[in-house]
Amino acid sequence: MLLQSLRLRNFRAHEETQVAFGPRINLIGGPNGAGKTNLLEAIHYLCLSKSFLTSQDAYALRQGAAFFELEGVFSGKRRSELVVRLVYVPGEGKRIFFNGAPLERLSDLVGELPVVVLSPADQALTGGPPEARRRFLDNLLSQAYPAYLQDLLQYRRALRQRNELLAHLRRHPAAVQPSLLESWQEELVTLGSRLILRRLRFVQEFAAFVAEAHAQLGLTAEIPRIEYITVAPLQPDVDLDAVAEAFRNRLHRLASREREQGRTLAGPHRDELMLRLNGLEVRRYASQGQHRIMGLALKLAKFLYLRARREETPLLLLDDVFDGLDRFRTQRILELLQHADQIAQSFVTSARLDLLQELQVLSGSTHRIFWVEAGQVQAYASTES
């Protein structure tokens, strides 16, 4: 998949910006706060209907503007040209259009235009709380399997309803009918079991992609391992009924504590993706450098997995990932970016012009360089083969 051009209006630092990208490596430079990461954020919006920087769309609105609008022209194996437009108006929300036709649901966009972001924030993926790794799982699986996203959205709805009932039951023990709580619990078990089973099977399959990503980054001395910790010890070949029974039993054992606390204490929303290097838990024992490289490896593995599972090769967004990396790691990543059979199109940001010039020398392939300052984008240099 390729992004041919991007237009931003009233988005962050950009009042009106239009950029024509190259088909391979796009290097984007500029001072901090100039608006270069905004370009990557806009691409992410057009691919997944949301930012990778904030959960609040209003924060992306240019100060004083009444709306923001994004438009991208894509091409790929399934469509020779696809124009995606996203409009956000405070109080009205977002609307997305495919070739002028509105999408009924924002979730319909997910998976159509696969994308992967690598950024310094990826260290939170390895060193942060469990919810960071659950978000990683959910984002990846939602792009790979549309049915997973629908189950996830319905599960969250059932979880909200059950939590509201438990909170009400905590305050007013006689006010909630047991049958109502049981019905939402069964809905939670049905949907949650499908999520758990998909995650179990995914983690078993994903391990090979993580190992491949580590090798491609030159990490042959370390052995990565991932484990999925859920409601009970379960094997990937378990059937759905067995998962549901384990989930149901776990909720039964936690029933009194849930009533005391007024919330659901077990399920996919509480599970953990355990990461290990040479047998040691990454979150507790890894060095800062290991956290950074492990985060990059996980995102690269995500890219490799989506490329293998989807018809379209994902766009790869790299936000300031080279700053602080040694030359060897930089070279390994650039070697990956050069191979069109592996990575079709990438977008790389950096605040350092000297680093961009070094990347230009190291890349040795078709690329374009852009310079962003005060929300204005100019082509700095390019090589086209």
CSV table of C-alpha atoms in Angstrom, one decimal:
chain,number,residue,atom,x,y,z
A,1,MET,CA,0.0,0.0,0.0
A,2,LEU,CA,1.2,3.5,-0.8
A,3,LEU,CA,0.2,7.0,0.4
A,4,GLN,CA,0.6,9.2,-2.6
A,5,SER,CA,-0.4,12.6,-1.1
A,6,LEU,CA,-1.6,14.0,2.2
A,7,ARG,CA,-3.6,17.2,2.9
A,8,LEU,CA,-4.1,18.8,6.4
A,9,ARG,CA,-6.3,21.7,7.2
A,10,ASN,CA,-6.5,23.2,10.7
A,11,PHE,CA,-4.6,20.2,12.1
A,12,ARG,CA,-2.2,20.9,15.0
A,13,ALA,CA,0.5,23.3,13.7
A,14,HIS,CA,-0.8,23.1,10.1
A,15,GLU,CA,-3.3,25.6,8.8
A,16,GLU,CA,-3.2,24.3,5.2
A,17,THR,CA,-0.6,21.8,4.2
A,18,GLN,CA,-0.3,19.5,1.2
A,19,VAL,CA,2.5,17.0,0.6
A,20,ALA,CA,3.3,14.6,-2.2
A,21,PHE,CA,5.2,11.6,-0.8
A,22,GLY,CA,7.8,9.3,-2.4
A,23,PRO,CA,7.0,5.6,-2.9
A,24,ARG,CA,9.8,4.4,-0.6
A,25,ILE,CA,11.6,6.3,2.3
A,26,ASN,CA,10.3,9.7,3.2
A,27,LEU,CA,12.6,11.6,5.6
A,28,ILE,CA,10.9,14.4,7.5
A,29,GLY,CA,13.0,16.9,9.4
A,30,GLY,CA,12.4,20.1,11.4
A,31,PRO,CA,12.8,21.7,14.8
A,32,ASN,CA,10.9,20.3,17.8
A,33,GLY,CA,7.3,21.6,17.7
A,34,ALA,CA,7.4,22.5,14.0
A,35,GLY,CA,4.8,20.0,13.0
A,36,LYS,CA,6.7,17.1,11.6
A,37,THR,CA,5.2,14.5,13.9
A,38,ASN,CA,1.8,16.0,13.0
A,39,LEU,CA,2.2,14.5,9.5
A,40,LEU,CA,2.6,11.0,10.9
A,41,GLU,CA,-0.3,11.6,13.3
A,42,ALA,CA,-2.5,12.6,10.3
A,43,ILE,CA,-1.5,9.5,8.4
A,44,HIS,CA,-2.4,7.4,11.5
A,45,TYR,CA,-5.8,9.2,11.7
A,46,LEU,CA,-6.6,8.3,8.1
A,47,CYS,CA,-5.6,4.7,8.6
A,48,LEU,CA,-7.2,4.0,12.0
A,49,SER,CA,-9.5,7.0,12.7
A,50,LYS,CA,-7.5,8.0,15.7
A,51,SER,CA,-4.3,9.6,16.9
A,52,PHE,CA,-1.3,7.6,18.3
A,53,LEU,CA,-0.5,10.6,20.6
A,54,THR,CA,-3.8,11.4,22.3
A,55,SER,CA,-7.2,10.0,22.9
A,56,GLN,CA,-8.8,13.5,22.7
A,57,ASP,CA,-9.5,14.6,19.1
A,58,ALA,CA,-10.0,18.2,20.3
A,59,TYR,CA,-6.2,18.4,21.1
A,60,ALA,CA,-5.4,17.9,17.4
A,61,LEU,CA,-7.6,20.9,16.5
A,62,ARG,CA,-5.6,24.0,15.5
A,63,GLN,CA,-6.1,26.8,18.0
A,64,GLY,CA,-9.2,28.9,17.1
A,65,ALA,CA,-10.3,26.6,14.3
A,66,ALA,CA,-13.9,25.3,14.1
A,67,PHE,CA,-12.9,21.9,12.6
A,68,PHE,CA,-10.0,20.0,11.2
A,69,GLU,CA,-9.9,18.0,7.9
A,70,LEU,CA,-7.5,15.4,6.7
A,71,GLU,CA,-7.3,13.8,3.2
A,72,GLY,CA,-5.0,11.1,1.8
A,73,VAL,CA,-4.8,9.5,-1.6
A,74,PHE,CA,-3.8,5.9,-1.3
A,75,SER,CA,-3.1,3.1,-3.8
A,76,GLY,CA,-2.7,-0.6,-3.3
A,77,LYS,CA,-3.4,-4.1,-4.5
A,78,ARG,CA,-7.1,-4.0,-4.0
A,79,ARG,CA,-7.7,-0.4,-5.2
A,80,SER,CA,-5.8,1.6,-7.8
A,81,GLU,CA,-6.8,4.8,-6.0
A,82,LEU,CA,-8.6,5.4,-2.7
A,83,VAL,CA,-9.3,8.9,-1.4
A,84,VAL,CA,-9.8,8.9,2.4
A,85,ARG,CA,-11.1,12.1,4.0
A,86,LEU,CA,-11.6,12.6,7.8
A,87,VAL,CA,-13.5,15.6,9.2
A,88,TYR,CA,-13.7,16.4,12.9
A,89,VAL,CA,-16.0,19.0,14.4
A,90,PRO,CA,-16.2,19.6,18.2
A,91,GLY,CA,-19.5,18.5,19.5
A,92,GLU,CA,-20.3,16.5,16.4
A,93,GLY,CA,-17.4,14.0,16.3
A,94,LYS,CA,-15.6,12.5,13.3
A,95,ARG,CA,-16.8,11.5,9.9
A,96,ILE,CA,-14.8,9.4,7.4
A,97,PHE,CA,-15.4,9.2,3.6
A,98,PHE,CA,-14.1,6.6,1.2
A,99,ASN,CA,-14.0,8.1,-2.3
A,100,GLY,CA,-16.7,10.6,-1.2
A,101,ALA,CA,-19.0,8.0,0.4
A,102,PRO,CA,-19.4,8.2,4.2
A,103,LEU,CA,-18.5,5.2,6.3
A,104,GLU,CA,-21.4,4.1,8.6
A,105,ARG,CA,-19.0,3.2,11.5
A,106,LEU,CA,-15.5,4.5,12.3
A,107,SER,CA,-14.6,0.9,13.1
A,108,ASP,CA,-15.1,-0.1,9.4
A,109,LEU,CA,-11.9,1.8,8.6
A,110,VAL,CA,-9.7,-0.4,10.8
A,111,GLY,CA,-7.8,-3.0,8.8
A,112,GLU,CA,-8.5,-1.4,5.4
A,113,LEU,CA,-5.2,0.7,5.6
A,114,PRO,CA,-2.8,-1.2,7.8
A,115,VAL,CA,-0.2,1.0,9.6
A,116,VAL,CA,2.5,0.5,12.3
A,117,VAL,CA,4.1,3.3,14.3
A,118,LEU,CA,7.5,3.1,15.9
A,119,SER,CA,8.3,5.9,18.5
A,120,PRO,CA,10.3,6.5,21.7
A,121,ALA,CA,7.0,5.9,23.5
A,122,ASP,CA,7.4,2.2,22.6
A,123,GLN,CA,9.5,1.8,25.8
A,124,ALA,CA,6.2,2.0,27.7
A,125,LEU,CA,5.2,-1.1,25.8
A,126,THR,CA,7.9,-3.1,27.6
A,127,GLY,CA,8.3,-1.1,30.8
A,128,GLY,CA,4.9,0.3,31.4
A,129,PRO,CA,1.7,-1.2,33.0
A,130,PRO,CA,-0.2,-4.2,31.5
A,131,GLU,CA,-2.8,-2.0,29.8
A,132,ALA,CA,0.0,-0.7,27.4
A,133,ARG,CA,0.6,-4.3,26.2
A,134,ARG,CA,-3.2,-5.0,26.0
A,135,ARG,CA,-3.5,-2.0,23.8
A,136,PHE,CA,-0.7,-3.4,21.6
A,137,LEU,CA,-2.6,-6.7,21.3
A,138,ASP,CA,-5.9,-5.1,20.6
A,139,ASN,CA,-4.5,-2.7,18.0
A,140,LEU,CA,-2.7,-5.5,16.1
A,141,LEU,CA,-5.5,-8.0,16.2
A,142,SER,CA,-8.1,-5.4,15.2
A,143,GLN,CA,-6.1,-4.6,12.1
A,144,ALA,CA,-5.5,-8.3,11.3
A,145,TYR,CA,-9.0,-9.7,12.0
A,146,PRO,CA,-12.1,-7.5,11.7
A,147,ALA,CA,-14.2,-9.9,13.7
A,148,TYR,CA,-11.9,-9.3,16.7
A,149,LEU,CA,-12.5,-5.6,16.7
A,150,GLN,CA,-16.3,-6.1,16.7
A,151,ASP,CA,-16.0,-8.6,19.6
A,152,LEU,CA,-13.8,-6.2,21.5
A,153,LEU,CA,-16.2,-3.3,21.1
A,154,GLN,CA,-19.1,-5.4,22.2
A,155,TYR,CA,-17.1,-6.8,25.1
A,156,ARG,CA,-16.3,-3.3,26.3
A,157,ARG,CA,-20.0,-2.5,26.2
A,158,ALA,CA,-20.9,-5.6,28.2
A,159,LEU,CA,-18.1,-4.7,30.7
A,160,ARG,CA,-19.4,-1.2,31.2
A,161,GLN,CA,-22.9,-2.5,31.9
A,162,ARG,CA,-21.7,-5.2,34.3
A,163,ASN,CA,-19.5,-2.7,36.1
A,164,GLU,CA,-22.4,-0.2,36.5
A,165,LEU,CA,-24.5,-3.0,38.0
A,166,LEU,CA,-21.8,-4.1,40.3
A,167,ALA,CA,-21.2,-0.5,41.4
A,168,HIS,CA,-25.0,0.0,42.0
A,169,LEU,CA,-25.1,-3.3,43.9
A,170,ARG,CA,-22.3,-2.2,46.1
A,171,ARG,CA,-24.2,1.0,47.1
A,172,HIS,CA,-27.7,-0.7,47.1
A,173,PRO,CA,-27.4,-4.4,47.7
A,174,ALA,CA,-31.1,-5.1,47.3
A,175,ALA,CA,-31.7,-3.0,44.3
A,176,VAL,CA,-30.2,-5.2,41.6
A,177,GLN,CA,-32.0,-8.4,40.4
A,178,PRO,CA,-29.6,-11.3,40.3
A,179,SER,CA,-30.9,-12.4,36.9
A,180,LEU,CA,-29.9,-9.1,35.3
A,181,LEU,CA,-26.3,-9.4,36.6
A,182,GLU,CA,-26.2,-13.0,35.4
A,183,SER,CA,-27.3,-12.0,31.9
A,184,TRP,CA,-24.6,-9.4,31.5
A,185,GLN,CA,-22.1,-11.9,33.0
A,186,GLU,CA,-23.0,-14.5,30.4
A,187,GLU,CA,-22.6,-11.8,27.7
A,188,LEU,CA,-19.2,-10.9,29.1
A,189,VAL,CA,-18.1,-14.6,29.1
A,190,THR,CA,-19.3,-15.2,25.6
A,191,LEU,CA,-17.5,-12.3,24.1
A,192,GLY,CA,-14.5,-12.4,26.4
A,193,SER,CA,-13.9,-16.0,25.6
A,194,ARG,CA,-13.6,-15.3,21.9
A,195,LEU,CA,-11.1,-12.6,22.6
A,196,ILE,CA,-9.0,-14.8,25.0
A,197,LEU,CA,-8.9,-17.7,22.5
A,198,ARG,CA,-7.8,-15.4,19.7
A,199,ARG,CA,-5.1,-13.9,21.8
A,200,LEU,CA,-3.9,-17.3,23.0
A,201,ARG,CA,-3.5,-18.5,19.4
A,202,PHE,CA,-2.0,-15.2,18.3
A,203,VAL,CA,0.7,-15.2,20.9
A,204,GLN,CA,1.8,-18.7,20.0
A,205,GLU,CA,2.0,-17.7,16.3
A,206,PHE,CA,3.5,-14.2,17.0
A,207,ALA,CA,6.5,-15.7,18.8
A,208,ALA,CA,8.2,-16.5,15.5
A,209,PHE,CA,7.7,-13.0,14.2
A,210,VAL,CA,9.3,-11.5,17.4
A,211,ALA,CA,12.2,-13.8,17.0
A,212,GLU,CA,12.6,-12.8,13.3
A,213,ALA,CA,12.4,-9.1,14.3
A,214,HIS,CA,15.1,-9.6,16.9
A,215,ALA,CA,17.3,-11.2,14.4
A,216,GLN,CA,16.8,-8.5,11.8
A,217,LEU,CA,17.8,-5.9,14.5
A,218,GLY,CA,21.0,-7.9,15.1
A,219,LEU,CA,19.9,-9.2,18.6
A,220,THR,CA,21.1,-12.7,18.1
A,221,ALA,CA,22.6,-13.0,21.6
A,222,GLU,CA,19.2,-12.5,23.3
A,223,ILE,CA,16.3,-15.0,23.2
A,224,PRO,CA,12.9,-13.2,23.3
A,225,ARG,CA,9.8,-15.0,24.7
A,226,ILE,CA,6.2,-13.8,25.1
A,227,GLU,CA,3.5,-15.3,27.2
A,228,TYR,CA,-0.2,-14.6,27.6
A,229,ILE,CA,-1.5,-14.6,31.2
A,230,THR,CA,-5.3,-14.9,31.4
A,231,VAL,CA,-8.1,-16.1,33.6
A,232,ALA,CA,-6.5,-19.6,33.9
A,233,PRO,CA,-3.6,-21.6,32.5
A,234,LEU,CA,-4.8,-22.4,29.0
A,235,GLN,CA,-3.1,-24.0,26.0
A,236,PRO,CA,-3.6,-22.5,22.5
A,237,ASP,CA,-5.3,-25.7,21.2
A,238,VAL,CA,-8.0,-25.4,23.8
A,239,ASP,CA,-11.6,-25.1,22.5
A,240,LEU,CA,-13.9,-22.1,23.0
A,241,ASP,CA,-16.2,-24.0,25.5
A,242,ALA,CA,-13.2,-24.7,27.7
A,243,VAL,CA,-12.2,-21.1,27.7
A,244,ALA,CA,-15.7,-20.0,28.6
A,245,GLU,CA,-15.9,-22.4,31.4
A,246,ALA,CA,-12.5,-21.2,32.8
A,247,PHE,CA,-13.7,-17.6,32.6
A,248,ARG,CA,-17.0,-18.4,34.2
A,249,ASN,CA,-15.3,-20.2,37.1
A,250,ARG,CA,-12.9,-17.4,37.6
A,251,LEU,CA,-15.7,-14.8,37.9
A,252,HIS,CA,-17.6,-17.2,40.3
A,253,ARG,CA,-14.5,-17.3,42.6
A,254,LEU,CA,-14.2,-13.5,42.5
A,255,ALA,CA,-17.9,-12.8,43.0
A,256,SER,CA,-17.7,-11.6,46.6
A,257,ARG,CA,-14.7,-9.4,45.9
A,258,GLU,CA,-16.4,-7.9,42.9
A,259,ARG,CA,-19.4,-6.9,44.9
A,260,GLU,CA,-17.1,-5.3,47.5
A,261,GLN,CA,-15.2,-3.3,44.9
A,262,GLY,CA,-18.0,-2.7,42.5
A,263,ARG,CA,-16.1,-3.8,39.3
A,264,THR,CA,-15.2,-6.8,37.2
A,265,LEU,CA,-11.9,-8.2,38.3
A,266,ALA,CA,-11.2,-10.8,35.6
A,267,GLY,CA,-11.3,-11.0,31.9
A,268,PRO,CA,-9.5,-9.8,28.8
A,269,HIS,CA,-9.4,-6.2,30.2
A,270,ARG,CA,-7.2,-7.5,33.1
A,271,ASP,CA,-4.9,-9.9,31.2
A,272,GLU,CA,-1.2,-9.5,30.7
A,273,LEU,CA,1.3,-10.1,27.9
A,274,MET,CA,4.5,-11.1,29.6
A,275,LEU,CA,7.7,-10.3,27.8
A,276,ARG,CA,11.0,-12.1,28.6
A,277,LEU,CA,14.6,-11.9,27.4
A,278,ASN,CA,16.8,-14.9,28.2
A,279,GLY,CA,14.2,-16.0,30.7
A,280,LEU,CA,14.0,-12.7,32.7
A,281,GLU,CA,10.9,-10.5,32.7
A,282,VAL,CA,11.7,-7.5,30.6
A,283,ARG,CA,9.5,-5.1,32.7
A,284,ARG,CA,11.5,-5.8,35.9
A,285,TYR,CA,15.0,-6.6,34.8
A,286,ALA,CA,15.8,-5.1,31.3
A,287,SER,CA,18.2,-2.2,30.9
A,288,GLN,CA,17.0,1.1,29.3
A,289,GLY,CA,18.7,0.1,26.1
A,290,GLN,CA,17.0,-3.3,26.2
A,291,HIS,CA,13.6,-1.7,26.7
A,292,ARG,CA,14.1,0.5,23.7
A,293,ILE,CA,15.3,-2.3,21.4
A,294,MET,CA,12.6,-4.7,22.6
A,295,GLY,CA,10.0,-2.1,21.9
A,296,LEU,CA,11.3,-1.6,18.4
A,297,ALA,CA,11.4,-5.3,17.9
A,298,LEU,CA,7.8,-5.8,19.0
A,299,LYS,CA,6.6,-3.1,16.6
A,300,LEU,CA,8.7,-4.5,13.8
A,301,ALA,CA,7.2,-7.9,14.5
A,302,LYS,CA,3.8,-6.3,14.4
A,303,PHE,CA,4.6,-5.0,10.9
A,304,LEU,CA,5.9,-8.4,9.7
A,305,TYR,CA,2.7,-10.1,11.1
A,306,LEU,CA,0.3,-7.7,9.4
A,307,ARG,CA,2.2,-7.9,6.2
A,308,ALA,CA,1.8,-11.7,6.3
A,309,ARG,CA,-1.8,-11.6,7.2
A,310,ARG,CA,-3.2,-8.8,5.2
A,311,GLU,CA,-3.3,-8.2,1.4
A,312,GLU,CA,-1.7,-4.8,1.8
A,313,THR,CA,1.8,-4.1,3.1
A,314,PRO,CA,1.4,-1.7,6.1
A,315,LEU,CA,2.7,1.8,6.1
A,316,LEU,CA,5.6,2.2,8.5
A,317,LEU,CA,5.8,5.4,10.6
A,318,LEU,CA,9.1,6.0,12.5
A,319,ASP,CA,8.9,9.0,14.8
A,320,ASP,CA,12.3,10.1,16.2
A,321,VAL,CA,13.4,6.4,16.6
A,322,PHE,CA,17.0,7.0,15.3
A,323,ASP,CA,17.9,9.6,17.9
A,324,GLY,CA,20.1,7.8,20.4
A,325,LEU,CA,20.5,4.6,18.4
A,326,ASP,CA,24.0,3.5,17.6
A,327,ARG,CA,25.2,3.4,14.0
A,328,PHE,CA,24.9,-0.4,13.8
A,329,ARG,CA,21.2,-0.4,14.9
A,330,THR,CA,20.5,2.6,12.6
A,331,GLN,CA,22.1,0.7,9.7
A,332,ARG,CA,20.1,-2.5,10.4
A,333,ILE,CA,16.8,-0.6,10.4
A,334,LEU,CA,17.7,1.3,7.2
A,335,GLU,CA,18.6,-2.0,5.5
A,336,LEU,CA,15.0,-3.1,6.2
A,337,LEU,CA,13.6,0.2,4.8
A,338,GLN,CA,15.5,-0.3,1.6
A,339,HIS,CA,14.0,-3.6,0.7
A,340,ALA,CA,10.8,-2.9,-1.3
A,341,ASP,CA,9.8,-6.5,-1.1
A,342,GLN,CA,9.6,-6.2,2.7
A,343,ILE,CA,8.7,-2.5,3.4
A,344,ALA,CA,7.0,-0.6,0.6
A,345,GLN,CA,6.8,2.9,2.1
A,346,SER,CA,8.1,4.4,5.2
A,347,PHE,CA,8.0,7.9,6.9
A,348,VAL,CA,10.8,8.9,9.2
A,349,THR,CA,11.0,12.0,11.4
A,350,SER,CA,13.9,13.6,13.2
A,351,ALA,CA,14.7,17.1,14.6
A,352,ARG,CA,18.3,16.8,13.5
A,353,LEU,CA,19.3,17.9,10.0
A,354,ASP,CA,22.7,16.2,10.3
A,355,LEU,CA,21.0,12.9,11.2
A,356,LEU,CA,18.7,13.2,8.2
A,357,GLN,CA,21.8,13.8,6.0
A,358,GLU,CA,23.5,10.8,7.5
A,359,LEU,CA,20.3,8.7,6.9
A,360,GLN,CA,20.3,9.9,3.3
A,361,VAL,CA,23.9,8.6,2.9
A,362,LEU,CA,23.2,5.3,4.7
A,363,SER,CA,19.9,4.6,2.9
A,364,GLY,CA,21.3,4.5,-0.6
A,365,SER,CA,17.9,4.1,-2.1
A,366,THR,CA,15.0,6.0,-3.5
A,367,HIS,CA,13.9,8.6,-0.9
A,368,ARG,CA,12.6,12.1,-0.4
A,369,ILE,CA,13.5,14.6,2.3
A,370,PHE,CA,11.1,17.2,3.7
A,371,TRP,CA,11.8,20.1,6.1
A,372,VAL,CA,9.0,21.2,8.3
A,373,GLU,CA,9.0,24.6,10.1
A,374,ALA,CA,6.1,26.5,11.7
A,375,GLY,CA,3.6,24.2,10.0
A,376,GLN,CA,5.1,24.7,6.5
A,377,VAL,CA,6.5,21.7,4.6
A,378,GLN,CA,9.2,22.1,1.9
A,379,ALA,CA,10.9,19.4,-0.2
A,380,TYR,CA,14.6,19.5,1.0
A,381,ALA,CA,16.1,16.9,-1.3
A,382,SER,CA,15.2,13.7,-3.1
A,383,THR,CA,16.7,10.9,-5.1
A,384,GLU,CA,14.3,9.1,-7.5
A,385,SER,CA,15.3,5.9,-9.3
